Structure formats: structure tokens, C-alpha cells
PDB file of C-alpha atoms in Angstrom:
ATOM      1  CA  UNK A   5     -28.319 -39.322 -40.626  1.00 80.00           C
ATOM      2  CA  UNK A   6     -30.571 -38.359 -37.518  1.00 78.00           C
ATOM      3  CA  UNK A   7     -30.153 -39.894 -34.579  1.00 80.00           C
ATOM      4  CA  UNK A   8     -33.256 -38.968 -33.258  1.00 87.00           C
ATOM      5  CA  UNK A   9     -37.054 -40.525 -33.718  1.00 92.00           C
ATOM      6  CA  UNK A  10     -39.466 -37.415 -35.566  1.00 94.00           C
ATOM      7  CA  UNK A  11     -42.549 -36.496 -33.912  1.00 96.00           C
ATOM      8  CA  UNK A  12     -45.631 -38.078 -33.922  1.00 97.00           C
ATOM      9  CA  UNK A  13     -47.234 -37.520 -37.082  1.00 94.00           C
ATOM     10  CA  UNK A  14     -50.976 -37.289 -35.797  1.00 96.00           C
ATOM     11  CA  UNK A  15     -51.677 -36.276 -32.467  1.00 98.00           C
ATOM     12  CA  UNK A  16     -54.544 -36.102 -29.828  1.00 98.00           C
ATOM     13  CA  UNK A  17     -57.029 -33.213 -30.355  1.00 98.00           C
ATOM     14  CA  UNK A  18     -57.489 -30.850 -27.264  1.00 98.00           C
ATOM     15  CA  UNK A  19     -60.514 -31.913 -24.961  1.00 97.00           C
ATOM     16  CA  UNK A  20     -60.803 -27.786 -24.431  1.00 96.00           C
ATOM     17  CA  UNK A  21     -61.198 -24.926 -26.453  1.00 97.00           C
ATOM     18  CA  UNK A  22     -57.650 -22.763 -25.511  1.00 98.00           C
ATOM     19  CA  UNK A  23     -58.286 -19.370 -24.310  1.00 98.00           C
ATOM     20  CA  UNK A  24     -57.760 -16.766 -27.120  1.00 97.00           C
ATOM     21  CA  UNK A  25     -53.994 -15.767 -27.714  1.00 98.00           C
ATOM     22  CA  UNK A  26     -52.736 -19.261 -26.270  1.00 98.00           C
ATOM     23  CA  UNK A  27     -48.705 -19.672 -26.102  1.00 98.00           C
ATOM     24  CA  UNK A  28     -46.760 -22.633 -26.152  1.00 98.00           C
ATOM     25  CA  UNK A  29     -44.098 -21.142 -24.805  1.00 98.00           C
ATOM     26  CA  UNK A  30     -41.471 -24.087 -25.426  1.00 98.00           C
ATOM     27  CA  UNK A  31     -40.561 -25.557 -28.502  1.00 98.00           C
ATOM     28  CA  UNK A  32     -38.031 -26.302 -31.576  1.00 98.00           C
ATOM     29  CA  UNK A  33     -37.655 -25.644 -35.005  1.00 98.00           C
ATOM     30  CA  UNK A  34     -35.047 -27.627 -36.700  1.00 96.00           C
ATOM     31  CA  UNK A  35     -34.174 -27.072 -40.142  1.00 95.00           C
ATOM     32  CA  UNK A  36     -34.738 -27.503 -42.914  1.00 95.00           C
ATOM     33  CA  UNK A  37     -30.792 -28.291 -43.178  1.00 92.00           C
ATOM     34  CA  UNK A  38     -30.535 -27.806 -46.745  1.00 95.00           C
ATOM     35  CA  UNK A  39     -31.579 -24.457 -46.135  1.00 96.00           C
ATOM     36  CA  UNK A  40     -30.536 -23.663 -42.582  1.00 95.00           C
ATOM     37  CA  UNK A  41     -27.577 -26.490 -42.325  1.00 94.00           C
ATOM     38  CA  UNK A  42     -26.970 -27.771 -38.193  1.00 93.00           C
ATOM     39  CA  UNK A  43     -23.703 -26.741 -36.939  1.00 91.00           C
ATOM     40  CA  UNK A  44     -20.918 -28.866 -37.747  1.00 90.00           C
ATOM     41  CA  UNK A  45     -20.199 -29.701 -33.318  1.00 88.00           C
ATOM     42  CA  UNK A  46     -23.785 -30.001 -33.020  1.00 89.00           C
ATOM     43  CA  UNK A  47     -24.582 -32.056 -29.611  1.00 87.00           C
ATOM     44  CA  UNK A  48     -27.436 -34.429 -31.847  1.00 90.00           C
ATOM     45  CA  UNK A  49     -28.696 -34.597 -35.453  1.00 90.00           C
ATOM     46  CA  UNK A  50     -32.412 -34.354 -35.245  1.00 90.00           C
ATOM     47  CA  UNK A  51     -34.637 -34.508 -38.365  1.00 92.00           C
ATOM     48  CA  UNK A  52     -35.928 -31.980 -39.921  1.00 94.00           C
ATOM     49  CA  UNK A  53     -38.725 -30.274 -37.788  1.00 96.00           C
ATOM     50  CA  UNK A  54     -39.406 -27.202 -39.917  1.00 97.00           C
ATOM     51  CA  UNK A  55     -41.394 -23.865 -38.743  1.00 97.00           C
ATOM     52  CA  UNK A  56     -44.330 -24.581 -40.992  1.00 97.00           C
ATOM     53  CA  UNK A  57     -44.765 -28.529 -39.479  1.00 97.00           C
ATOM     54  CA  UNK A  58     -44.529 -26.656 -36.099  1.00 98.00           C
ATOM     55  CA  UNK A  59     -47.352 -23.827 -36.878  1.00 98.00           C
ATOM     56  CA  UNK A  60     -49.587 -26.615 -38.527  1.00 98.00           C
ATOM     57  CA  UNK A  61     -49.499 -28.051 -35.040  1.00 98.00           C
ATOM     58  CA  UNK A  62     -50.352 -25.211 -33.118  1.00 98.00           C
ATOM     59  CA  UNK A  63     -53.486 -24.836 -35.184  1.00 98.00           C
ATOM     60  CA  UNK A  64     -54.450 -28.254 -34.862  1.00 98.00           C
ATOM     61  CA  UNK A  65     -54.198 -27.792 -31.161  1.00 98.00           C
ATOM     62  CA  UNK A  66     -55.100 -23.957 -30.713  1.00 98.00           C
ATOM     63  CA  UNK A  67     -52.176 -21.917 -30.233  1.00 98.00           C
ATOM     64  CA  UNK A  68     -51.894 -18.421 -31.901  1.00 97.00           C
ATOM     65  CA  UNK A  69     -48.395 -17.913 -29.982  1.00 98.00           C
ATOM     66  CA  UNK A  70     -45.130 -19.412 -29.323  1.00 98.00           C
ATOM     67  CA  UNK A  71     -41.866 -19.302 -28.341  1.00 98.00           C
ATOM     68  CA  UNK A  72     -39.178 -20.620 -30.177  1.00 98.00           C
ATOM     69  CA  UNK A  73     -36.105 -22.154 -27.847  1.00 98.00           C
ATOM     70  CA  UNK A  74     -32.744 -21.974 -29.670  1.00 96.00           C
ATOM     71  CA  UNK A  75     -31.415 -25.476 -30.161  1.00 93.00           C
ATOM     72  CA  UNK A  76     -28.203 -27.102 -29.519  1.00 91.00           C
ATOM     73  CA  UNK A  77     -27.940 -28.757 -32.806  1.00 92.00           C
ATOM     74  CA  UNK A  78     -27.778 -25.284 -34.942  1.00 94.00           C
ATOM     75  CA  UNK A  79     -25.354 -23.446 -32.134  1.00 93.00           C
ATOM     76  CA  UNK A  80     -25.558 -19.984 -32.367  1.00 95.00           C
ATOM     77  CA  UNK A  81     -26.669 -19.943 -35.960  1.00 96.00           C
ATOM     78  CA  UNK A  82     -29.827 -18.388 -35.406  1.00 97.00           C
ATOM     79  CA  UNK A  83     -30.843 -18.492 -39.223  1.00 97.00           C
ATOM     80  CA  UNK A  84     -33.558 -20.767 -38.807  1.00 97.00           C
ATOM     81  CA  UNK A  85     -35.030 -19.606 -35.735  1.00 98.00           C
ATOM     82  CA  UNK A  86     -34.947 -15.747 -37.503  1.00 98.00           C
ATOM     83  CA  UNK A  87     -36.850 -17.017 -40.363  1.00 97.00           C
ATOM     84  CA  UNK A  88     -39.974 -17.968 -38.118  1.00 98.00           C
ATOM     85  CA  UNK A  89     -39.823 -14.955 -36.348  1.00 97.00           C
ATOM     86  CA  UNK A  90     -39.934 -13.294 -39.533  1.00 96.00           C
ATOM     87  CA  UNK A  91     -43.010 -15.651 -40.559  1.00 96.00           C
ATOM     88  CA  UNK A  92     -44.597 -15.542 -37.387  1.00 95.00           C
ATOM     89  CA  UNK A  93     -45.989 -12.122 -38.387  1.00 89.00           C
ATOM     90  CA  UNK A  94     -45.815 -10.839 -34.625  1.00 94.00           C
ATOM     91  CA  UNK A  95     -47.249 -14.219 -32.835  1.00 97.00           C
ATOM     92  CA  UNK A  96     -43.762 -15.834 -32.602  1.00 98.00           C
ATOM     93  CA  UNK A  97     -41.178 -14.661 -29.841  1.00 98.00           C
ATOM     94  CA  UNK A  98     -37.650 -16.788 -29.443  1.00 98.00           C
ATOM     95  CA  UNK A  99     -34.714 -17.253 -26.649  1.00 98.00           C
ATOM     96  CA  UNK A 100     -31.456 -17.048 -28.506  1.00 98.00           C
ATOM     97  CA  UNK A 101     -28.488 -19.593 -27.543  1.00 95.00           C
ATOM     98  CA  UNK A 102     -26.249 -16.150 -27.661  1.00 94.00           C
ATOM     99  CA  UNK A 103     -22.374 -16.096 -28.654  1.00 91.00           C
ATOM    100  CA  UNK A 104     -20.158 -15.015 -25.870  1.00 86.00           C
ATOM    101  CA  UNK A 105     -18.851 -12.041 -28.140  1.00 88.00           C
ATOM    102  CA  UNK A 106     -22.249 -10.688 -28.626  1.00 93.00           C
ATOM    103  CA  UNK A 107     -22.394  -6.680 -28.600  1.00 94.00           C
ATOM    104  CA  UNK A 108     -24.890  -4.146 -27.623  1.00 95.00           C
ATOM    105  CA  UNK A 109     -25.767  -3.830 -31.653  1.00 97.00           C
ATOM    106  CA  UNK A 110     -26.289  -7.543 -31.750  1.00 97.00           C
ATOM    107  CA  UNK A 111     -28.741  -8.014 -28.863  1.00 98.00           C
ATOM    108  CA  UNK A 112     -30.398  -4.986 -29.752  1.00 98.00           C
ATOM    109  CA  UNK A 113     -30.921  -6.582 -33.138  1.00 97.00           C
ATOM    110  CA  UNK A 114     -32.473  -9.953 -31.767  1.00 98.00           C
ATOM    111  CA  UNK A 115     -34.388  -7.753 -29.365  1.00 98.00           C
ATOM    112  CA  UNK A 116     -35.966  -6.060 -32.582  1.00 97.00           C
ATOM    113  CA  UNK A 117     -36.589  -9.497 -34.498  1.00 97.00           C
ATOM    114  CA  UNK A 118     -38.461 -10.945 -31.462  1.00 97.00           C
ATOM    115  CA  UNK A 119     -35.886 -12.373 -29.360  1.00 98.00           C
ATOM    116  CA  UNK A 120     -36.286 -12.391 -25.504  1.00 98.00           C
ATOM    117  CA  UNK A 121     -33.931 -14.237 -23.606  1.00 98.00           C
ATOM    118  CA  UNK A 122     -30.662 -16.527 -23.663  1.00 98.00           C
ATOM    119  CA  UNK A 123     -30.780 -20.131 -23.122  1.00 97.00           C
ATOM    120  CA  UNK A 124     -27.864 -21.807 -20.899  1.00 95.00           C
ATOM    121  CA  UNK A 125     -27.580 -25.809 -20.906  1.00 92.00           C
ATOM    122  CA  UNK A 126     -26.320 -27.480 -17.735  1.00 92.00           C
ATOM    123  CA  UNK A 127     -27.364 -30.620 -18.802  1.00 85.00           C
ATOM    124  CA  UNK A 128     -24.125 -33.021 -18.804  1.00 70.00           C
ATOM    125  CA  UNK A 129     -25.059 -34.537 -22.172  1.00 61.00           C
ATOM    126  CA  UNK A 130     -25.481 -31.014 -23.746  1.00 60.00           C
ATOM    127  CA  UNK A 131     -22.748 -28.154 -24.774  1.00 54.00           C
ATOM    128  CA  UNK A 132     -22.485 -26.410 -21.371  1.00 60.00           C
ATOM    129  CA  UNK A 133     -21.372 -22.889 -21.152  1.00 63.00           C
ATOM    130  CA  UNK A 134     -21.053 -22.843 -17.659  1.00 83.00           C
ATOM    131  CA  UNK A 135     -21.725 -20.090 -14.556  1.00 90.00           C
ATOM    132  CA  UNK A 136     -19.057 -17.817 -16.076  1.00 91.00           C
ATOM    133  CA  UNK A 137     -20.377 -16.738 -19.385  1.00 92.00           C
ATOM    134  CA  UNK A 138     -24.348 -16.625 -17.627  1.00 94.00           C
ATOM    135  CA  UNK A 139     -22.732 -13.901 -15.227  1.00 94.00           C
ATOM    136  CA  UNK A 140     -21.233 -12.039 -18.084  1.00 94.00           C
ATOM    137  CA  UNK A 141     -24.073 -12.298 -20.137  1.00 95.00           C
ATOM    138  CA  UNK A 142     -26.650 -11.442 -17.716  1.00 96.00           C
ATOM    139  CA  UNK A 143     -25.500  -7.361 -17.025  1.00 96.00           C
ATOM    140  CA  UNK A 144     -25.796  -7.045 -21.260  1.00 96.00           C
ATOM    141  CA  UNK A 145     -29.124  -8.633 -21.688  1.00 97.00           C
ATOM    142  CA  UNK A 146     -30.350  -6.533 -18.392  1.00 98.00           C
ATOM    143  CA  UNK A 147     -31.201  -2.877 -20.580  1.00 97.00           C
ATOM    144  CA  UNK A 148     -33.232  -4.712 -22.596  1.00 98.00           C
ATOM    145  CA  UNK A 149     -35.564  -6.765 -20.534  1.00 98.00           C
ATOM    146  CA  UNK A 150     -34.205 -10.216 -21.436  1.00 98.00           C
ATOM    147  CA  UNK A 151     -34.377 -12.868 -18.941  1.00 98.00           C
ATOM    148  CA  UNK A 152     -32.064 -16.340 -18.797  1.00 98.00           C
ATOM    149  CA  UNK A 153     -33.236 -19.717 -19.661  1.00 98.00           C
ATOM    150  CA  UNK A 154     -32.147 -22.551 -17.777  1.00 97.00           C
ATOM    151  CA  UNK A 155     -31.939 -26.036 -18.929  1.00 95.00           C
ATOM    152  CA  UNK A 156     -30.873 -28.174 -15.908  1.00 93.00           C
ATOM    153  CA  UNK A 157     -31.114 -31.635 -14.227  1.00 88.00           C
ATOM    154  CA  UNK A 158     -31.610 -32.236 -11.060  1.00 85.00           C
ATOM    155  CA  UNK A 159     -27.931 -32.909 -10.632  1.00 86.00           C
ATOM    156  CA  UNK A 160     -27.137 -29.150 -11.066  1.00 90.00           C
ATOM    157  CA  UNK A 161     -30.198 -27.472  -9.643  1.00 93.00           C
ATOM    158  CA  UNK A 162     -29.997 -27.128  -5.996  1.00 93.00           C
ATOM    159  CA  UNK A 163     -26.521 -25.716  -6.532  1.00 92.00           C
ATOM    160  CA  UNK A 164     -27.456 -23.516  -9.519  1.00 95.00           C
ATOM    161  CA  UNK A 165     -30.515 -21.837  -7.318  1.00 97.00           C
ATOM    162  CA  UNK A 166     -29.385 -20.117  -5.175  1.00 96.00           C
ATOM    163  CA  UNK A 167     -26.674 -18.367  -7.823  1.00 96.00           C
ATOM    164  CA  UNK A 168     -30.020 -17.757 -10.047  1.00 97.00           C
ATOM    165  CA  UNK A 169     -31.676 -15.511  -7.091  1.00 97.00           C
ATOM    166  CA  UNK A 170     -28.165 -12.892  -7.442  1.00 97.00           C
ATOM    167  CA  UNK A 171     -28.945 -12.235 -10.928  1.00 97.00           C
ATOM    168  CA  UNK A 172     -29.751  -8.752 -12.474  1.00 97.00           C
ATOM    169  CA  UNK A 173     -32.477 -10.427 -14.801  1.00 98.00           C
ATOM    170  CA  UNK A 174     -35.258 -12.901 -14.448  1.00 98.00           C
ATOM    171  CA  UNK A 175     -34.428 -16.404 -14.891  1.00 98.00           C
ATOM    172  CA  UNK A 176     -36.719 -19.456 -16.040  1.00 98.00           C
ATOM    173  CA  UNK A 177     -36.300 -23.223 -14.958  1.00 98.00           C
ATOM    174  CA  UNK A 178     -37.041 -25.229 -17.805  1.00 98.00           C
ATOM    175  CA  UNK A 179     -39.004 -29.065 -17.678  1.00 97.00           C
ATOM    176  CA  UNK A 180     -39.585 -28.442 -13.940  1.00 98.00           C
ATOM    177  CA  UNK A 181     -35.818 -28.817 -13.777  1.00 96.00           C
ATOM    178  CA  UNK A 182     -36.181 -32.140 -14.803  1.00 96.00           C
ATOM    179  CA  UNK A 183     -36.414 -33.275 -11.470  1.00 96.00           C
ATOM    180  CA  UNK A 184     -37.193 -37.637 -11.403  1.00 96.00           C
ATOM    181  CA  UNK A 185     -40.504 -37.768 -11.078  1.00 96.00           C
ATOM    182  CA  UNK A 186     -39.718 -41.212  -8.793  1.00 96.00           C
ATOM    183  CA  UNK A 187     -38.345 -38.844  -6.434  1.00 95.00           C
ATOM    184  CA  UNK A 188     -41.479 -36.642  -5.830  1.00 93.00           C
ATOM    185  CA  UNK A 189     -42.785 -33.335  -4.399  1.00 97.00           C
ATOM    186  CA  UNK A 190     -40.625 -34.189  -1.304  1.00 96.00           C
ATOM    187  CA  UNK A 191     -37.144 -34.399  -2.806  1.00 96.00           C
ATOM    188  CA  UNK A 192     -34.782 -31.378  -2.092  1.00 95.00           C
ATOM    189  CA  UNK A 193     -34.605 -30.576  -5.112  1.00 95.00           C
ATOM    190  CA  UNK A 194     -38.055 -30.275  -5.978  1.00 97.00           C
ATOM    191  CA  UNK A 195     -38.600 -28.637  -2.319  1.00 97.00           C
ATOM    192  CA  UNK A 196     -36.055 -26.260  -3.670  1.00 97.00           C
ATOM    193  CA  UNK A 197     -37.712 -25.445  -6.901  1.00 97.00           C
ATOM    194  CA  UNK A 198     -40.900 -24.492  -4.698  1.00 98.00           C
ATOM    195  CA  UNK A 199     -39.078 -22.467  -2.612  1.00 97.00           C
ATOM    196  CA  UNK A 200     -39.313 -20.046  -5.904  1.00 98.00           C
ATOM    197  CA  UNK A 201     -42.758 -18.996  -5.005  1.00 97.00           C
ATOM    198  CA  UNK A 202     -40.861 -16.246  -2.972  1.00 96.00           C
ATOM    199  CA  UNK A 203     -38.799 -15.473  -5.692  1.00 97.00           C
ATOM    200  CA  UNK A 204     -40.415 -12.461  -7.862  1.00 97.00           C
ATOM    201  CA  UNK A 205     -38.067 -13.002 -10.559  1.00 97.00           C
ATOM    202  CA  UNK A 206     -38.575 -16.634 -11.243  1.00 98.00           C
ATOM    203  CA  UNK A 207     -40.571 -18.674 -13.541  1.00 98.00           C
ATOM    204  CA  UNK A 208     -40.761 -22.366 -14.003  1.00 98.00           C
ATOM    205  CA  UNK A 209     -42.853 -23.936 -17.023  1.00 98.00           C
ATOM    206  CA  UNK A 210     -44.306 -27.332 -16.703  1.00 98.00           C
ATOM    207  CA  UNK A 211     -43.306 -28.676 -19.780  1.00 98.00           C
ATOM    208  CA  UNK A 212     -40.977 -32.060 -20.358  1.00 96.00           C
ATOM    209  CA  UNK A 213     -43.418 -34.923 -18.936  1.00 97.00           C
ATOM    210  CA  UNK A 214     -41.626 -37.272 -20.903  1.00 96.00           C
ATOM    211  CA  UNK A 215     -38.303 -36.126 -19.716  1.00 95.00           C
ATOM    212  CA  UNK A 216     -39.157 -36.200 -15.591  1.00 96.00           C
ATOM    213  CA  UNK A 217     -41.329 -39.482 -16.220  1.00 96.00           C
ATOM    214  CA  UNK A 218     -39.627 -41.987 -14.669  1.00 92.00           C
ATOM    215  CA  UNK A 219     -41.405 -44.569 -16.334  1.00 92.00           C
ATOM    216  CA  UNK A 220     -41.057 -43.017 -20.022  1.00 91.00           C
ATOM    217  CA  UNK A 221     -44.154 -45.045 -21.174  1.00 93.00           C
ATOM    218  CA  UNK A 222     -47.199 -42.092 -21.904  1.00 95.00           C
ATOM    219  CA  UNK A 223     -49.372 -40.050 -21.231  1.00 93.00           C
ATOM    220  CA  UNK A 224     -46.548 -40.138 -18.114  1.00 97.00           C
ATOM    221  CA  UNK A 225     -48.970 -40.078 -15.422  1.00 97.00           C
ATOM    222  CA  UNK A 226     -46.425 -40.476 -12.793  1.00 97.00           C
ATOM    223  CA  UNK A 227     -45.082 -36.916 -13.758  1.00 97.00           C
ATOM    224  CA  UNK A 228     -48.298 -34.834 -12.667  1.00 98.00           C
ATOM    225  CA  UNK A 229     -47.889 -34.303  -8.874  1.00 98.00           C
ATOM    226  CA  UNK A 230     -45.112 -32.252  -9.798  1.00 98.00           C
ATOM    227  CA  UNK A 231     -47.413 -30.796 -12.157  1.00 98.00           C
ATOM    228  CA  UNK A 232     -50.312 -30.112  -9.594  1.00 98.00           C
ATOM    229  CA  UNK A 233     -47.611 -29.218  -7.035  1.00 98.00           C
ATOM    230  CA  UNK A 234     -46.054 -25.832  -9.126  1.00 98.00           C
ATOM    231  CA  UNK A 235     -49.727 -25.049 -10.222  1.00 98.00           C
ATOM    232  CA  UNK A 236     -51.057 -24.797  -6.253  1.00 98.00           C
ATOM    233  CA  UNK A 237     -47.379 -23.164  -5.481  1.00 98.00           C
ATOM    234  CA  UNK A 238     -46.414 -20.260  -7.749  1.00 98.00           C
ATOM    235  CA  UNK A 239     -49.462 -20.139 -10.781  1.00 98.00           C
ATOM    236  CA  UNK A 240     -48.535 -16.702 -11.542  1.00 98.00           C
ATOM    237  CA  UNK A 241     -45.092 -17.308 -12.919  1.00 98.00           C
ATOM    238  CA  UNK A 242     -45.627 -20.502 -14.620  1.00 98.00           C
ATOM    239  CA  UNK A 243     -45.134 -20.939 -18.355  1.00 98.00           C
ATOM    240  CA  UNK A 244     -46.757 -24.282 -20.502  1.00 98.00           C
ATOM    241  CA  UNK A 245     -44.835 -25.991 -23.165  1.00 98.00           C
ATOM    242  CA  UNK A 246     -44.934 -28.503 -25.825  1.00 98.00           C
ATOM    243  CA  UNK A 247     -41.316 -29.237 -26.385  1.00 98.00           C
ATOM    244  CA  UNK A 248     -41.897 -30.340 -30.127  1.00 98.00           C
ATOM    245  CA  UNK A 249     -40.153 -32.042 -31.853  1.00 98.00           C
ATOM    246  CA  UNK A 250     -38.683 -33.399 -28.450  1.00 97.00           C
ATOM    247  CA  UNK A 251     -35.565 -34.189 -29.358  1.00 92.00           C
ATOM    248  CA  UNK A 252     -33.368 -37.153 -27.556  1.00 88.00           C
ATOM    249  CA  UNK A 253     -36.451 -38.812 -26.522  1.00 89.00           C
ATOM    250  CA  UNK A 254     -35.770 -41.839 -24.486  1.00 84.00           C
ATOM    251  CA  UNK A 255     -39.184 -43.371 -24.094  1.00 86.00           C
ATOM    252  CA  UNK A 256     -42.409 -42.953 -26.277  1.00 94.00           C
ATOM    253  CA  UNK A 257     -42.418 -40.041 -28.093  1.00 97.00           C
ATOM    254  CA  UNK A 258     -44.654 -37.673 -26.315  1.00 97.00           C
ATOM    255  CA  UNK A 259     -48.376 -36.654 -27.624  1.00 98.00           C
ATOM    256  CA  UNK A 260     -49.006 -32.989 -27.712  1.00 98.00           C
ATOM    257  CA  UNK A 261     -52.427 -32.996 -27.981  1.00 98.00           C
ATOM    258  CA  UNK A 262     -52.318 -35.813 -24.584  1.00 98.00           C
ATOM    259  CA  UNK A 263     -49.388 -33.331 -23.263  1.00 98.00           C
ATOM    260  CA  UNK A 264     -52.245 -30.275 -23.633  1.00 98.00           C
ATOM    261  CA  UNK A 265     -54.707 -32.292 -22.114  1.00 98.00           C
ATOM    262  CA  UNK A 266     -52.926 -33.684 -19.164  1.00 98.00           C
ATOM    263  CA  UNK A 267     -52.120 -29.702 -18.326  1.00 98.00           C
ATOM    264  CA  UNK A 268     -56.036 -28.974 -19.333  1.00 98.00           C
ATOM    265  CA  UNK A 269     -56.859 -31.654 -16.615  1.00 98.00           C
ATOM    266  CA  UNK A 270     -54.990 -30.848 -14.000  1.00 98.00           C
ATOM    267  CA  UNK A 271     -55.964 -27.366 -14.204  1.00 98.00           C
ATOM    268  CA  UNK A 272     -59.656 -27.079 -14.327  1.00 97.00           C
ATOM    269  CA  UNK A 273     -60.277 -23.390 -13.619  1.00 97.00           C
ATOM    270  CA  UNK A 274     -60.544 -21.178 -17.072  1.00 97.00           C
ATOM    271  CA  UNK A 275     -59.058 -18.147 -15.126  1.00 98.00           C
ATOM    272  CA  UNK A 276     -56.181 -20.043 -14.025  1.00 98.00           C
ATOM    273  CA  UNK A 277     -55.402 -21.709 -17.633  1.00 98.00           C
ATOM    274  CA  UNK A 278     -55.877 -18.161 -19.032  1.00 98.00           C
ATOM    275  CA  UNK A 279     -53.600 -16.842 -16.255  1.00 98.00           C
ATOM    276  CA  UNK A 280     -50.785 -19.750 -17.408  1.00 98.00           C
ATOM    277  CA  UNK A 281     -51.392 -20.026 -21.355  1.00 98.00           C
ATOM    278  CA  UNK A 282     -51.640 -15.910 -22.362  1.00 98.00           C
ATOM    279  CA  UNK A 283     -51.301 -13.799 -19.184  1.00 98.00           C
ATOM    280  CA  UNK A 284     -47.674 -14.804 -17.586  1.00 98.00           C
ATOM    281  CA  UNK A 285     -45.961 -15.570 -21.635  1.00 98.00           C
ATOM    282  CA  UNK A 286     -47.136 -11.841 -22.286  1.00 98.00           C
ATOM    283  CA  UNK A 287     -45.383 -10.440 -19.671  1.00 97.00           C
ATOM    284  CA  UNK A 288     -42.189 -12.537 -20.220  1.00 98.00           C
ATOM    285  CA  UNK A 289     -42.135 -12.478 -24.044  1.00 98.00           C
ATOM    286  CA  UNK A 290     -43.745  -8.899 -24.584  1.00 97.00           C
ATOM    287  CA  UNK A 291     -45.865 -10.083 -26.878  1.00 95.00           C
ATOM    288  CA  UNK A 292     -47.372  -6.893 -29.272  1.00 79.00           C
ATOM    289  CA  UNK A 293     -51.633  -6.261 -28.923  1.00 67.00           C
TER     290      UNK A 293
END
């Protein structure tokens, strides 16, 4: 049985038309799991969140591109995540959750089927590799232009930071490093995620409102100063998200189409959305003309 709530079945429609090759750069596919079963350890059991229910949704909303983030709940099994690729036709990239005995020939294969970075949880509720196998992995996804994905909280990030900034590969904070919202712009460890601006390597994407919202009630107002902070601070490496079907939601399940037009809000300037919805994901993801 799942143990988490679905996604909203009808959501908000954009207030803006999106820019031409828009990316949500940050989201799920789960299942189906009587085709692509979840892995037997798996950290939740989500319901089924398909590729199709996810594409259908980026239509409604105006996304021709995404990026698919490996989750927890299928392991390494990248079967389902594979498939969309596949289906994607091109507009689809994906960062693998990568097994520790991954070879040249495998990486090289994800590489090929649209794969373009590893995922690393050091969220305490999550299956957490740890520093050790990120500085392993890093040197063998280096040749091939991959970068690291980091899911942390704000317990972890100040220390994991300044590790990050040794790495031979890019490296991107997910959910703003789901720093509390309650504890602002001025906490350390959202002074510290700032301090990234000077980091050329670096990218942060301002996606997880629910999941910094202190409140948890939407459209999770008290989350966009952190929002408007990253835009003013480092715009060129920042990366927007939905996080469908956000999983492990503790409050009300998030929006998308509110989500879109909370971003669409606070960023006003059609160069700057541009810059943030096709420019920075197609230099990450290497996304084909």
C-alpha cells in the first residue's frame, strides 16, 4: 500500500506563456510497479506516478523538457526512468541514483540514453550513501561531463559545502538545500548557500516550496525570500523545478501550476525566466537542438 498522498489531480494553469524549450528540471516518475516493480528496501512506497501522467502535466503547464531525478523508492533500478528517456524522444534528460560498482561501459551507457548526473541523499530519513562513495564516484563521472546532485537539509549543508567546492565535477544543491524558511536569508546556512555565487561550478534550483515552508499550508508564501534572494544572487546557475509527484509531503500537497506561478512572479523579466527555464538546463543537461 502507498504511504504517500498522489498529486493533485487538477492543477493551476500558468498566468504566463513559458519561453519556448521550457525545462522542469526536477521531477519523479514512479512506476507503474507492475511493470517497473519499487525495490524491495525502498525508503517509501509512493503511488504510481507514471511518465505519461508526468508529460500530460508538462503540457498542461508548458514544458517541452525535463529532467527526470532517480528516486529512492526504485534504488538503482533505473528501468522506469530508461523507459521515459526512451519516450521522451530527445526532450527528456535524467540523474541516475548510480550503483557503487558502476564501470566505464555502464556510465557510458546512461550517458548515451540521456543520463547526466548522480544523485546523493544526505537527508537523514533517506538511504544515504555518504561522502565516501560521492568522492569515488565523482573522478568516473568526470570524462563524461556529469555533474553530482545533492539532496541535503540544512543539518548537513554547511558541512557538506565546503567538501562540494574540491570536487572534479559540478555539483547542484537541490530544494535550496532545504534550508527552514523560518530561519531566513540571514541564517548561516542560507548565507552559505549564497556564498555559491563565487563558485563557477555550482548550481542551486529553487524548487521544494513545500519542503522549506515552514508553515506547509500553500501557495507557501513564507518560502519566497529565499526564492527572490538566489534569483538577485547567482541567476545564471539556477535551475526551476516541479518536484512532481512530491513524494513524503508533509503539508498540502503542492500546486504546480501555483508552484510555476509563484517562480513566474517573482521573476518578472522574460530574459531572466528564459535565462533560468532553457538557457542554464541546456548547459547542464546537454540538451540536443
Amino acid at each position: 500500500m502507498p504511504d504517500c498522498a498522489p498529486p493533485l489531480a487538477e492543477v493551476t494553469p500558468p498566468s504566463h506563456a513559458l519561453p519556448a524549450h521550457a525545462c522542469d528540471s526536477h521531477f519523479h516518475v514512479f512506476g507503474p510497479a507492475d511493470v517497473f516493480p519499487y525495490a524491495a528496501d525502498r525508503p517509501y512506497t509512493p503511488p504510481d506516478a507514471p511518465f505519461e501522467q508526468v508529460r500530460a502535466l508538462h503540457r498542461r503547464l508548458g514544458f517541452s523538457r525535463g529532467v527526470i531525478v532517480q528516486p529512492g523508492c526504485h534504488g538503482y533500478d533505473m528501468s522506469a526512468t530508461l523507459d521515459a528517456l526512451d519516450r521522451g524522444a530527445g526532450q527528456y534528460r535524467a540523474v541516475a541514483l548510480l550503483a557503487p560498482d558502476a564501470d566505464e561501459r555502464r556510465i557510458a551507457e546512461l550517458d548515451r540514453r540521456g543520463v547526466r548526473g548522480v544523485r546523493f541523499n544526505f537527508v537523514a530519513h533517506l538511504a544515504n550513501a555518504g561522502w565516501d562513495e560521492l568522492a569515488r564516484v565523482a573522478p568516473r563521472i568526470a570524462p563524461f561531463g556529469w555533474h553530482v546532485c545533492i539532496h541535503s537539509d540544512h543539518a548537513s549543508l554547511i558541512d557538506l559545502l565546503p567538501r562540494l567546492r574540491t570536487l572534479p565535477v559540478p555539483f547542484v544543491i537541490d530544494h535550496m538545500g532545504r534550508v527552514p524558511a523560518q530561519q531566513g536569508v540571514d541564517s548561516a546556512a542560507f548565507r552559505a548557500l549564497l556564498a555559491l555565487r563565487d563558485h563557477a561550478h555550482a548550481w542551486v534550483k529553487i524548487s521544494g516550496l513545500d519542503r522549506v515552508s515552514s508553515s506547509g499550508a500553500r501557495p507557501f508564501h513564507d518560502a519566497e525570500p529565499l526564492v527572490a534572494a538566489l534569483l538577485e544572487a547567482m541567476p545564471e546557475r539556477l535551475l526551476w523545478g516541479t518536484d512532481w509527484p512530491h513524494p513524503n509531503v508533509a503539508g498540502d500537497m503542492p500546486d504546480d501550476g501555483e508552484l510555476l506561478n509563484t517562480f513566474l512572479r517573482l521573476c518578472p523579466d522574460a530574459a531572466l525566466r528564459s535565462r533560468i527555464l532553457v538557457d542554464n538546463p541546456d548547459r547542464l543537461y546537454r540538451f540536443q537542438p
